Coordinates of C-alpha atoms and ligand atoms in Angstrom, one line a residue:
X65 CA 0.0 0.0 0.0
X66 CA 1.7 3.4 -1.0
X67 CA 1.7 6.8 1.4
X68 CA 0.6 9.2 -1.3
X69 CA 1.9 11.9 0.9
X70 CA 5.1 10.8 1.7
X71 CA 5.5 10.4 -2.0
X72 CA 4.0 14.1 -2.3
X73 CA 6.1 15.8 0.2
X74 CA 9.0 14.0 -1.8
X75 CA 8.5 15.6 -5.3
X76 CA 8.7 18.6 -7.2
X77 CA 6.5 21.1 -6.5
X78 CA 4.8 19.6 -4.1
X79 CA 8.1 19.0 -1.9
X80 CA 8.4 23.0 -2.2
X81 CA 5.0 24.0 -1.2
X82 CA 4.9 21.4 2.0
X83 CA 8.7 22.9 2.8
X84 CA 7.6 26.8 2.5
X85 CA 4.3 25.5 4.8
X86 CA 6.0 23.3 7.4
X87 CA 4.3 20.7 6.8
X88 CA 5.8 17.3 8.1
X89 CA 7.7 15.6 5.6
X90 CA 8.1 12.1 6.1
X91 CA 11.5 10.7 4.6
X92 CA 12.1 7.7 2.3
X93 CA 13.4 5.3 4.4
X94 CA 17.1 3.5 3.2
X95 CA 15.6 0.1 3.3
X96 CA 16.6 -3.5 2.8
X97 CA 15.9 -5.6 -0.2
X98 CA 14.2 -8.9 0.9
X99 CA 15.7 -11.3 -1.5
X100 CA 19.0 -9.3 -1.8
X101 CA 22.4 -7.8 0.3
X102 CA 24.1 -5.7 -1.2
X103 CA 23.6 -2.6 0.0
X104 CA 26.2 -0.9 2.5
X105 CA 25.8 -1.6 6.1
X106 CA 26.6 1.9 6.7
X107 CA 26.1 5.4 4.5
X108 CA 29.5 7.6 5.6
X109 CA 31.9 7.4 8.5
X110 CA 30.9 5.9 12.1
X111 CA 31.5 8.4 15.0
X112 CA 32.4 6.0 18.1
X113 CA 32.6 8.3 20.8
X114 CA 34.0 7.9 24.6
X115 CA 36.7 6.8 26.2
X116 CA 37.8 3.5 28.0
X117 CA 38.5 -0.2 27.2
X118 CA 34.5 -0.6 25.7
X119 CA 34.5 2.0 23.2
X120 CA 38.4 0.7 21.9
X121 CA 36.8 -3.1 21.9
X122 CA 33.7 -2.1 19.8
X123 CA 35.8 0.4 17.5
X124 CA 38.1 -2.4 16.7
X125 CA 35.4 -4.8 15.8
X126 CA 33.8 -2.1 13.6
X127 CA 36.8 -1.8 11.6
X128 CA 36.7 -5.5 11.3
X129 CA 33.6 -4.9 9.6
X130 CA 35.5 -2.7 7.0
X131 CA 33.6 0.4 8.1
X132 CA 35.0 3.7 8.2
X133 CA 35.5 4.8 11.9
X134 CA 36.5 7.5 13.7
X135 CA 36.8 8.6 17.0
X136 CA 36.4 12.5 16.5
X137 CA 35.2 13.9 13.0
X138 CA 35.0 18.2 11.7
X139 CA 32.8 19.0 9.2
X140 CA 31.4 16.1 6.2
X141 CA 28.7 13.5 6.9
X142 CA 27.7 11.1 9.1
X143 CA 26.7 7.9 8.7
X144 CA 26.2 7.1 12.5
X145 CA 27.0 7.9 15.6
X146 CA 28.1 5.4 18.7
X147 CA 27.5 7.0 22.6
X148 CA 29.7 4.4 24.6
X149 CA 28.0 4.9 27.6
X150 CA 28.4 1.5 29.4
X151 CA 31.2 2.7 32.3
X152 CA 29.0 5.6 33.6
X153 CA 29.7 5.8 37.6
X154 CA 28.0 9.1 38.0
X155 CA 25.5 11.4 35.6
X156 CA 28.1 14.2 35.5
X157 CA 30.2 11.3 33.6
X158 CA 27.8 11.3 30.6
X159 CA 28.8 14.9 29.7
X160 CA 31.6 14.5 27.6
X161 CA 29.9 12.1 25.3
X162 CA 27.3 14.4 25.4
X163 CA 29.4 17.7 24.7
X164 CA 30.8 15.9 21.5
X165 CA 27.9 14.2 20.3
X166 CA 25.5 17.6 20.1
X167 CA 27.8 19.4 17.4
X168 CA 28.0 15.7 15.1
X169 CA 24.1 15.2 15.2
X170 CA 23.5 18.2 12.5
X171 CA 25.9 15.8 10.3
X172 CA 23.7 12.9 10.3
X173 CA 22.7 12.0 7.1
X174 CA 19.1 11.0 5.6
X175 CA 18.6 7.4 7.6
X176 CA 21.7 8.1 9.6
X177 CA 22.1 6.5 12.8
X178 CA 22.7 6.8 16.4
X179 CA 23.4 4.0 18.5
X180 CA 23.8 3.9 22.3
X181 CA 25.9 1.2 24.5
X182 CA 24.8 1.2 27.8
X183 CA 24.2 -1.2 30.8
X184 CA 21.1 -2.3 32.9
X185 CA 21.2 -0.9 36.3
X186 CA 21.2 -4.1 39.2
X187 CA 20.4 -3.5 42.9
X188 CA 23.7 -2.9 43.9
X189 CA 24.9 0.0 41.7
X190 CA 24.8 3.2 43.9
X191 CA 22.3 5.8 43.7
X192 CA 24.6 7.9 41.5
X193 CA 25.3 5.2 39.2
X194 CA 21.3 4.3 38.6
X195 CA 20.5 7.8 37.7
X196 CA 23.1 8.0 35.6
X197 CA 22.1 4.9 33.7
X198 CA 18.4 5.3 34.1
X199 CA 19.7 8.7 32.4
X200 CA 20.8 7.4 29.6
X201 CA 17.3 5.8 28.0
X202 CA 15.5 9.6 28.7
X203 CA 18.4 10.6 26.4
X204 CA 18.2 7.6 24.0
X205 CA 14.5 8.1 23.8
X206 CA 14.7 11.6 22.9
X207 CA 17.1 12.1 20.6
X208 CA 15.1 9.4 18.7
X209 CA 12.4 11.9 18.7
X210 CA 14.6 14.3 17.5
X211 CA 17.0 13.5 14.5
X212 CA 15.5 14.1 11.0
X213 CA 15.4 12.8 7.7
X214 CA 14.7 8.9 8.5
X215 CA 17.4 8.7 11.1
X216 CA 16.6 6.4 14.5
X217 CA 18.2 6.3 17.8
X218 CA 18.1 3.2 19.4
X219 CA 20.4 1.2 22.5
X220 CA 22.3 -1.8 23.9
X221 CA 21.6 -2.7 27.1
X222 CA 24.3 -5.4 28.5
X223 CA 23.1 -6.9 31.2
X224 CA 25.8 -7.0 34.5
X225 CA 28.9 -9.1 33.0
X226 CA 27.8 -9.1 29.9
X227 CA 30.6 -7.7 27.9
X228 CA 30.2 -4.9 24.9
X229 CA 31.9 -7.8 22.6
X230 CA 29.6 -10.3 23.0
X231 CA 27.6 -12.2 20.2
X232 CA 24.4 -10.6 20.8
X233 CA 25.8 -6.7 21.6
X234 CA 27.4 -7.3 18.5
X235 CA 24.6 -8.6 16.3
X236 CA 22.7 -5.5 17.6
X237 CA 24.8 -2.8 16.9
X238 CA 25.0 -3.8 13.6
X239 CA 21.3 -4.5 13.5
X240 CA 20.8 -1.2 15.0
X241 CA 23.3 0.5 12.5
X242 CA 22.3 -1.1 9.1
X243 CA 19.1 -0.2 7.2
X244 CA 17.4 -3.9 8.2
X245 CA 16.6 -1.8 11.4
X246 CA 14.3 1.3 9.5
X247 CA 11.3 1.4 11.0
X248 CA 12.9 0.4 14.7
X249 CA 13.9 3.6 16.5
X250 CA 13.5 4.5 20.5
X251 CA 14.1 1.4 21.4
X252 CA 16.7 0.1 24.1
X253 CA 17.6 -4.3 23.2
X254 CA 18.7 -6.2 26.2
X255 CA 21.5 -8.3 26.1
X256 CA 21.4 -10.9 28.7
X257 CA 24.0 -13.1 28.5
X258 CA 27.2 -14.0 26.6
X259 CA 25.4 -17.0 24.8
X260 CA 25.9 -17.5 20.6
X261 CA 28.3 -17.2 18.1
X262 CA 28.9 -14.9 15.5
X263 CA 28.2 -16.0 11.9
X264 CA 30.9 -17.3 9.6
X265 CA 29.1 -15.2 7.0
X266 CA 27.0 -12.4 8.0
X267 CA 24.8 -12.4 4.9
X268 CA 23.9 -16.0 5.9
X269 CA 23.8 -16.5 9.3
X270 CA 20.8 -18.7 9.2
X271 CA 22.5 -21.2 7.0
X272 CA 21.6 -25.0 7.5
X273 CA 18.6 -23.7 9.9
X274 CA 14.9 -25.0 9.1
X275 CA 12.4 -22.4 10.0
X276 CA 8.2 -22.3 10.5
X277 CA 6.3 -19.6 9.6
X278 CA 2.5 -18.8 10.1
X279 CA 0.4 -17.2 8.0
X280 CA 3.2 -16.6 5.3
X281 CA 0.6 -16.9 2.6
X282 CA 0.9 -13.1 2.6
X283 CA 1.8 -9.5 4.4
X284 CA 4.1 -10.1 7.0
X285 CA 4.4 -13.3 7.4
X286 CA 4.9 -13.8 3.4
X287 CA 8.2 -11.5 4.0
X288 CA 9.1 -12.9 7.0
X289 CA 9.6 -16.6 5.1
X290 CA 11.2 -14.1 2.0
X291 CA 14.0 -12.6 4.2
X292 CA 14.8 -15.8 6.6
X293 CA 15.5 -17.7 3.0
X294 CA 17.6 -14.7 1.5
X295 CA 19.7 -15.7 5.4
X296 CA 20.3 -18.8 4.4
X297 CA 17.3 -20.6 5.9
X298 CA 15.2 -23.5 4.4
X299 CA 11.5 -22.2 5.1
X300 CA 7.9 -23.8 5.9
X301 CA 5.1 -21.8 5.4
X302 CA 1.7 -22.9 7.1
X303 CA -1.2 -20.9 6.4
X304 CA -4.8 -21.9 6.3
X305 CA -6.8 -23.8 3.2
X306 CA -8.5 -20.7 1.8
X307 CA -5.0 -19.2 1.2
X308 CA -3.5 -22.1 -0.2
X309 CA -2.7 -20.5 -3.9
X310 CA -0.8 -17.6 -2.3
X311 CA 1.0 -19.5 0.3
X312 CA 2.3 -22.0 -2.9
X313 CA 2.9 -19.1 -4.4
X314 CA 5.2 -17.5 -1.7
X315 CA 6.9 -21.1 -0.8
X316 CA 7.8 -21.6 -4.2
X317 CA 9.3 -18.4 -4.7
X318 CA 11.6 -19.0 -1.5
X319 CA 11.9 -22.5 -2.2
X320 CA 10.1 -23.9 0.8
X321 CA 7.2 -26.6 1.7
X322 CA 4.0 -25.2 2.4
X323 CA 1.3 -26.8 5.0
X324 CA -2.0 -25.7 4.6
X325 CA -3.0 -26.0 8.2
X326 CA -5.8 -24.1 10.6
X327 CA -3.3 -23.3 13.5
X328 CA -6.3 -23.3 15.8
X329 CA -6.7 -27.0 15.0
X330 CA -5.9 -29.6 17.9
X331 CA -4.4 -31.6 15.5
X332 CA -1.5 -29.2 13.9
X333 CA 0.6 -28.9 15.9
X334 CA 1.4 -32.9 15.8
X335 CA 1.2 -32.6 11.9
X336 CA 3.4 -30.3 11.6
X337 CA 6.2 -31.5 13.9
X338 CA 5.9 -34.8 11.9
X339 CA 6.0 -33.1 8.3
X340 CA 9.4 -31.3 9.6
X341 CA 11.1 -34.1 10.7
X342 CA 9.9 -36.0 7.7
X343 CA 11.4 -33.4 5.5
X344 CA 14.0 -31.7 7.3
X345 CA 14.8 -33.6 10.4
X346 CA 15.0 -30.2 12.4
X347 CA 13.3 -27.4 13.5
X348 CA 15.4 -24.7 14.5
X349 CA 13.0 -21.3 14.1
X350 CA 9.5 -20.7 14.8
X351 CA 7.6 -17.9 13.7
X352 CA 4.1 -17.5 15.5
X353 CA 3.4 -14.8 12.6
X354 CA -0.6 -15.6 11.7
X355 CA -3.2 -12.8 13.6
X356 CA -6.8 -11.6 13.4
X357 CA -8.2 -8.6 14.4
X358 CA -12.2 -8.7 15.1
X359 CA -12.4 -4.9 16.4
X360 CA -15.2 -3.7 18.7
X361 CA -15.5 -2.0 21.3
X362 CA -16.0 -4.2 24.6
X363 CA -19.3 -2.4 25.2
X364 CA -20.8 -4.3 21.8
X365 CA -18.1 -8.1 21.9
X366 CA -19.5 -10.6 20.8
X367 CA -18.8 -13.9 22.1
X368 CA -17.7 -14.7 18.9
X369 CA -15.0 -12.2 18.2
X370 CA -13.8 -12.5 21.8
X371 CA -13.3 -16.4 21.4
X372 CA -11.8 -16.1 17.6
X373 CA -9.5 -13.7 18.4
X374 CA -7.9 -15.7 21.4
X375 CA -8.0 -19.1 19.9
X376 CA -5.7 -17.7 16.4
X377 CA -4.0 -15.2 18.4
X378 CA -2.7 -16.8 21.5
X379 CA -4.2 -20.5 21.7
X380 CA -2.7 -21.5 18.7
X381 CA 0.5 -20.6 19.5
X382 CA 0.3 -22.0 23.4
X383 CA -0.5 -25.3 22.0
X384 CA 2.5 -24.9 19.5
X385 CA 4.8 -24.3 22.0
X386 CA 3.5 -27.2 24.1
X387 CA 4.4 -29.9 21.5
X388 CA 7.3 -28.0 21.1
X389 CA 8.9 -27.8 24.5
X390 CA 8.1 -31.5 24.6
X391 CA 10.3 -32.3 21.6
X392 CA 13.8 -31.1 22.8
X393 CA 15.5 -33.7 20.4
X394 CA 14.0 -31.7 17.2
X395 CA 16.0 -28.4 17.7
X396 CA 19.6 -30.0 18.8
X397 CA 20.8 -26.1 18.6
X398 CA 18.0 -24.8 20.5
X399 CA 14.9 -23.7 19.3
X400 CA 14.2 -19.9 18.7
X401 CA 10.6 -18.8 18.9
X402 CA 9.9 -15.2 17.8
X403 CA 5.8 -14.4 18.5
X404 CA 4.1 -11.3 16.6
X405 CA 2.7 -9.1 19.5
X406 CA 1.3 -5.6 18.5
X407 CA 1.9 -1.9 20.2
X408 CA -1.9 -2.5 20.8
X409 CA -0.9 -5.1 23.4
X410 CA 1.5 -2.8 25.2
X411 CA -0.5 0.7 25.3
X412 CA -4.0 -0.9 24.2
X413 CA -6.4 0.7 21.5
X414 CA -10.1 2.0 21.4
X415 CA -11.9 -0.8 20.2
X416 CA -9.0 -3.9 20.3
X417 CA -9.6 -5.3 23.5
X418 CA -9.5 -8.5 22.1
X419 CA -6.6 -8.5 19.9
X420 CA -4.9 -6.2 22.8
X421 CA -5.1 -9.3 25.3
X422 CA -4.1 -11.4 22.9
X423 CA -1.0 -9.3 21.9
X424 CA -0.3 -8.1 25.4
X425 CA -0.5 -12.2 26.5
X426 CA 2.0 -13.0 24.0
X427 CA 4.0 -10.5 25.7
X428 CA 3.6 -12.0 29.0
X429 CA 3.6 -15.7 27.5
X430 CA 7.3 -15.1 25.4
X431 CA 8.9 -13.6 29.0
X432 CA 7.7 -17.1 30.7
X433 CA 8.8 -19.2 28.3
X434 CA 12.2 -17.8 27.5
X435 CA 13.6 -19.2 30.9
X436 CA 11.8 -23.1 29.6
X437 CA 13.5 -22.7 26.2
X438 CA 17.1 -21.4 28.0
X439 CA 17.1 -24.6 29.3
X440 CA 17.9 -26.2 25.9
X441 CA 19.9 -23.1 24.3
X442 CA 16.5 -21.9 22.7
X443 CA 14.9 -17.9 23.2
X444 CA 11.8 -16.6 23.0
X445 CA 11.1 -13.1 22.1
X446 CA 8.5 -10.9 20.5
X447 CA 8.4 -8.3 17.4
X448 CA 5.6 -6.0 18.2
X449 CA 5.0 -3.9 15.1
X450 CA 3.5 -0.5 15.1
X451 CA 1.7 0.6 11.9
X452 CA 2.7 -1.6 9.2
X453 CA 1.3 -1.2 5.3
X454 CA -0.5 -4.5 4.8
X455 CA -4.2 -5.8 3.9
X456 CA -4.9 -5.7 7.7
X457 CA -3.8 -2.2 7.4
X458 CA -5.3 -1.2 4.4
X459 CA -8.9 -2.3 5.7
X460 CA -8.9 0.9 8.0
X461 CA -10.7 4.0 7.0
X462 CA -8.6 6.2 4.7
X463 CA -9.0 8.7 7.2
X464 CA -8.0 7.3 10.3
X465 CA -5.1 5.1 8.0
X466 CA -3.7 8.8 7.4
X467 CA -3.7 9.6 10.8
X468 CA -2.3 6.4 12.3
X469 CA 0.4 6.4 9.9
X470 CA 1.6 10.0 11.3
X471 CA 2.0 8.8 14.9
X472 CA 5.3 8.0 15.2
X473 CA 8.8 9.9 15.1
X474 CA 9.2 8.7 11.7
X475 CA 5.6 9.9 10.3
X476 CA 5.2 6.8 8.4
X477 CA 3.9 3.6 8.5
X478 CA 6.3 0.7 8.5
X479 CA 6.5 -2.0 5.7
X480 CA 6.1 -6.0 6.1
X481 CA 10.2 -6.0 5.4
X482 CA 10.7 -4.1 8.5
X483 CA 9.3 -6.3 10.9
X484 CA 10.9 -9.7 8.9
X485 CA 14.0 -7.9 9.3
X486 CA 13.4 -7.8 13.1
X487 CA 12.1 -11.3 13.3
X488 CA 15.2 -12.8 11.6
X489 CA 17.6 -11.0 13.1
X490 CA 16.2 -12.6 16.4
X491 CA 16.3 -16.0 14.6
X492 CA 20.2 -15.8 13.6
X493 CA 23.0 -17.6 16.0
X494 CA 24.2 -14.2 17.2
X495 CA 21.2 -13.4 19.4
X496 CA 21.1 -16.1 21.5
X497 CA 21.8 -13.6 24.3
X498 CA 18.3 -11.8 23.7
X499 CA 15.7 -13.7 25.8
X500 CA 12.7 -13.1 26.5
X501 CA 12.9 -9.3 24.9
X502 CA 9.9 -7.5 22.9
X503 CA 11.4 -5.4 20.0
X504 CA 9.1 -3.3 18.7
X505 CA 9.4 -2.1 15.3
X506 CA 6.9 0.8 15.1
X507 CA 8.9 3.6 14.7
X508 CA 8.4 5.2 18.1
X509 CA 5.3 5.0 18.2
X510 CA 3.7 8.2 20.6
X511 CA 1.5 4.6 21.7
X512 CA 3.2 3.4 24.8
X513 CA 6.7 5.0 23.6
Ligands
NAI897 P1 -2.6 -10.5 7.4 O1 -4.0 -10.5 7.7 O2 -2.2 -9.7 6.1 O3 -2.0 -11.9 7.3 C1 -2.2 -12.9 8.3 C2 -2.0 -14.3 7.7 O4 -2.3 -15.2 8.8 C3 -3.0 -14.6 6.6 O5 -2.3 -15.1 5.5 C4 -4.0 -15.5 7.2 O6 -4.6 -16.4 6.3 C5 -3.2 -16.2 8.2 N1 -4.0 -16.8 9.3 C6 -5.0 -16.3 9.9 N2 -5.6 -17.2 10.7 C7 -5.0 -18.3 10.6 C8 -5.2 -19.6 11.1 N3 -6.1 -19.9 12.0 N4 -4.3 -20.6 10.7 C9 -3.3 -20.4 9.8 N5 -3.1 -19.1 9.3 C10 -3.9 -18.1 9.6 O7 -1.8 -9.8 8.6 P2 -0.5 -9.0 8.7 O8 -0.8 -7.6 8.7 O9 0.5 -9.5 7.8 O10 -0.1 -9.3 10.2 C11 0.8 -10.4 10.6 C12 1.0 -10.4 12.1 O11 1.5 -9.2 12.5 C13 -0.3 -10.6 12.9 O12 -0.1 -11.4 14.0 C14 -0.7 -9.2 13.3 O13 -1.5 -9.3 14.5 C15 0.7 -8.6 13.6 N6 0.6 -7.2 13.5 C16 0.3 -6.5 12.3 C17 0.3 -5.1 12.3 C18 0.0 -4.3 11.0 O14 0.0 -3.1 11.1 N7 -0.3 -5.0 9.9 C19 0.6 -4.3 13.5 C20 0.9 -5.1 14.7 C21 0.9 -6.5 14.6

């Protein structure tokens, strides 16, 4: 679905009159391709600034990465900036980063970036030490709301011990720096614990890894099987009868079986643990991708759209889990479960009540199991997408669909590729450090931001 305005305030004429009236002009996002890489991780020079062992360690590793870095820049563009902010004691210890950082950000480029490296606070830090770091996301989360011209702002939170070079740190800074990350800005990612490995070859990291997807027969979930195969994955795409043509379509395209399957059904989840095996002999990602929305308000529910809603929404994907977590021997690398949740489910919505306890339980049900799958090497984490431009989407009044696009720090709704992006870089070996997390890809959304 296009944004005629965007396109407007883009073009000609019409990008002069919205300029001369101030009108808010959305930027084209620098996106990813999904069935290609080959687009630059990075547009222009990376800024890492702050002192200390951290910021030396993660400058190092982005020269690895062939990037061009530098610790101080004057004058020219910026492709993004790193705040190393992980060895704060105190909050007056933030101002130097700070001091060099405000001159840089009028540098940033269109879809530049600014990352932040931070920690989580524990009970023992002192009182000057928790401010400081409790700091550091008010400063994350505005600067998000301020940079221009499709840039984000986003952070890494290590956990206590967890070290700035770890697999997962790593896979998120350069998640957070490369354009697979567009629509995700505001947002702080937990790293937990040392736990994965980095990929041999970061443009297939999810090489030799058999993955499940729901509802891929189109939308999201029809990306989501597009990008895990461009990864390196071998995909399965369930989806139910009715969209059988599409969901051959898709799976041919990617290469990949398709199961027509009702995921509510008692019977699937058996089925399709015994169609894997058959075909694959592993299971290494599922995607709980498939959704409904029935919207009224809770004053005029129906018993009907009450029950629907729960049983695709969350039943399903209890019962999945079930037969799952019972099945250790399928996923000899631990299994990684990524569920679709919604901003609806974390700030709720005028008329979702269902779908926002169903969204808001997946929340709740990927924090308990992440612990269960831990056990076995596995995660469990969420992607819960803002506005995205799909036929869910599209059913919306035009109206209220202009509106809702506009409410976010990026004035624009996201696209299926931005969430796929989110879900497979959650599904690749270098984030098995990331449990139990909900990313949201909604362009800081002013819902629940
Ligand atoms: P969509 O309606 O375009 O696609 C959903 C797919 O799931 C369809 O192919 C449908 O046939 C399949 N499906 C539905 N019930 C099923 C069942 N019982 N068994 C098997 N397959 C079934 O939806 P869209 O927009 O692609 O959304 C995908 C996910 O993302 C959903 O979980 C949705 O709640 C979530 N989401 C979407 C947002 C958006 O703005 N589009 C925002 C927030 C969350």
């Amino acid at each position: 679905m296009s944004d005629t305005y965007l396109n407007l305030v883009n073009s000609g004429l019409t990008k002069k009159i919205a300029k001369q009236f101030g009108l808010p002009r959305p930027a084209r996002l620098r996106r990813t391709d999904p069935k290609s890489i080959d687009a630059p991780l990075v547009t222009g020079p990376v800024v890492v600034l702050g002192t200390g062992a951290d910021a030396d360690t993660l400058a190092t590793t982005l020269l690895d990465w062939e990037l061009d870095v530098r610790r101080t820049m004057r004058g020219g563009r910026v492709g993004a900036l790193v705040l190393m902010l992980t060895e704060l004691t105190a909050p007056e210890d933030a101002a130097e980063v700070v001091d060099q950082a405000g001159p840089l950000m009028k540098a940033l480029g269109p879809s530049g970036r600014v990352v932040v490296l931070t920690r989580a606070a524990t009970e023992q830090d002192s009182p000057a030490r928790a401010a400081a770091l409790a700091g550091v996301e008010g400063l994350w989360r505005s600067v998000a709301k301020e940079v221009r011209y499709g840039a984000t702002a986003n952070a890494v939170v290590l956990r206590d011990g967890v070290g700035v070079d770890a697999p997962a740190a790593l896979g998120a800074v350069r998640f957070l720096l490369s354009a697979r990350s567009a629509f995700v800005s505001g947002q702080g990612l937990q790293v937990s614990s040392d736990a994965g490995t980095l990929p041999a070859d970061w443009t297939k990291p999810l090489a030799g890894k058999v993955a499940v997807v729901t509802g891929a027969a189109r939308g999201i979930g029809a990306q989501i099987a597009r990008v895990l195969h461009r990864e390196g994955a071998q995909v399965v795409g369930v989806d139910v009868p009715a969209a059988g043509e599409s969901l051959a379509s898709v799976m041919n395209e990617v290469g990949g079986t398709a199961i027509q399957a009702d995921i509510t059904d008692e019977t699937t989840p058996a089925r399709l643990i015994e169609r894997v095996r058959e075909r694959y002999g592993r299971l290494d990602v599922l995607v709980h991708n498939a959704g409904i929305t029935r919207d009224k308000l809770l004053a005029n529910m129906t018993p009907d759209r009450w029950r629907s809603v729960v049983a695709v929404n969350l039943r399903a994907q209890a019962q999945m889990n079930e037969a799952l977590l019972a099945t250790p021997d399928l996923s000899p690398d631990g299994l990684r479960i990524i569920s679709l949740a919604s901003t609806s489910g974390i700030a709720g919505n005028r008329g979702q009540s269902n779908y926002a306890f169903t969204k808001a339980g997946v929340i709740g049900m990927t924090r308990s199991l992440a612990p269960l799958l831990a056990e076995h090497s596995g995660t469990a984490n969420a992607v819960a997408p803002g506005f995205i431009e799909t036929e869910m989407t599209a059913r919306i009044p035009a109206l209220q669909r202009q509106v809702a696009r506009r409410l976010n720090s990026l004035q624009q709704g996201g696209k299926p590729v931005d969430v796929a992006e989110a879900v497979s870089f959650l599904a690749s070996p270098q984030s098995a450090g990331i449990n139990g997390q909900t990313l949201r890809v909604c362009g800081q959304h002013l819902m629940g931001a």
